[in-house]
XYZ file of C-alpha atoms in Angstrom:
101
model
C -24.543 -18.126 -38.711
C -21.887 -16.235 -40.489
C -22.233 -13.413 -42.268
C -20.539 -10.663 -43.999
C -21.278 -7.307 -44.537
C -20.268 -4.906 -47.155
C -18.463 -1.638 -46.482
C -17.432 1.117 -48.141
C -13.487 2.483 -47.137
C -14.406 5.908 -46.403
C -11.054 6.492 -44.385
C -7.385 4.636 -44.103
C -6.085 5.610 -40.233
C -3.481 7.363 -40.335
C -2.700 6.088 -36.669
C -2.582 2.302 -36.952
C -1.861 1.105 -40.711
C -4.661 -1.931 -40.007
C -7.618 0.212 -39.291
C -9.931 1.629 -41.750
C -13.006 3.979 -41.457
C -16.180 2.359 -43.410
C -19.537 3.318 -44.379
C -22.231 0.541 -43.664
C -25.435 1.362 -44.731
C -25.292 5.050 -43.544
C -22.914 4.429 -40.457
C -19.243 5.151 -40.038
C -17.223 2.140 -38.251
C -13.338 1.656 -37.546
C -12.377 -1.903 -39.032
C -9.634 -3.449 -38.592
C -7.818 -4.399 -42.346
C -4.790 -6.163 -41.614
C -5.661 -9.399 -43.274
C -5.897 -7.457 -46.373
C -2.676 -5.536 -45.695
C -1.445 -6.865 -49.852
C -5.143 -5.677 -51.397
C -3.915 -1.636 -51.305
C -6.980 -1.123 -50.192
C -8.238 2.964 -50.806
C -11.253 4.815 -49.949
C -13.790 3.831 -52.298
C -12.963 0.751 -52.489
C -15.610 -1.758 -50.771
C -14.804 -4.647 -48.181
C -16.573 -7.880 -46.645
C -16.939 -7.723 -43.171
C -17.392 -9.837 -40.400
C -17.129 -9.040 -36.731
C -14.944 -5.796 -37.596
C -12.515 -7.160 -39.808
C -12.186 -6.918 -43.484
C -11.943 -10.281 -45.276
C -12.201 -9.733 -48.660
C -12.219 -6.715 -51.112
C -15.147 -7.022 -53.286
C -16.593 -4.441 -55.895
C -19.514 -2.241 -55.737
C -21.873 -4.723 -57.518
C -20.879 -7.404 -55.564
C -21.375 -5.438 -51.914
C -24.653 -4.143 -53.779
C -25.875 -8.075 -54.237
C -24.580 -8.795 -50.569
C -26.654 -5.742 -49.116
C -29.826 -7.020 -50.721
C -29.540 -10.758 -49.423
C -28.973 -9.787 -46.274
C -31.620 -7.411 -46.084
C -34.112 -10.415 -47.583
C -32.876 -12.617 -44.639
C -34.120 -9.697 -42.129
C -33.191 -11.094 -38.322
C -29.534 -12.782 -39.770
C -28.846 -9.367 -41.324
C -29.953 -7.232 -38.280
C -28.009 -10.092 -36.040
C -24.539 -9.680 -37.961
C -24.893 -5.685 -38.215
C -25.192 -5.617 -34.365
C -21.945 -7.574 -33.913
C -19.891 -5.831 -36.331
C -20.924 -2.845 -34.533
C -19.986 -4.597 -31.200
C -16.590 -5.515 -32.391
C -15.894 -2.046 -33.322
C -15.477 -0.868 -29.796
C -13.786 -3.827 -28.646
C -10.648 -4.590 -28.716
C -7.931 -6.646 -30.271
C -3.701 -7.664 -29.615
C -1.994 -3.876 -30.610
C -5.134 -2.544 -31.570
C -6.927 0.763 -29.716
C -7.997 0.329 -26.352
C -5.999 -2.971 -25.276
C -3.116 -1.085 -23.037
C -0.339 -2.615 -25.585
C 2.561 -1.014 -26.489
């Protein structure tokens, strides 16, 4: 199942223009943005997430409605908050971590 999970841009990196700090229900992750790169995204704003990328900018009622499905669906929710925090430490092409240049 795929899910997405709302985020709150806390932080743009100032070391790699496609990463983004976010606040998920209480917890700070590194995302990556770059398929959002023509949003001008800014903290504050909130994103859908999935597997540590940003796929859509949404607003705050929106990410508020998303929050409280997901926590009604209980194991899909707890499923798809685990692997966004998985794919936060991994890595991707150029991205931290991958020995690119």
């Amino acid at each position: 199942m795929c899910l997405g999970i709302p985020g709150q841009v806390t932080e743009l990196m100032s070391e790699h223009e496609h990463l983004a700090r976010v606040d998920v229900s209480g917890v700070g992750r590194v995302i990556n943005i770059g398929l959002l790169e023509d949003e001008g995204l800014r903290p504050g704003d909130w994103v859908l997430i999935h597997v540590g990328f940003a796929m859509s900018k949404i607003d705050e009622e929106e990410a508020q409605l998303a929050m409280a499905s997901l926590r009604m669906m209980g194991a899909a929710y707890d499923e798809e908050v685990q692997a966004m925090f998985a794919s936060a430490s991994g890595t991707w092409p150029g991205g931290p971590s991958d020995g690119a240049s």
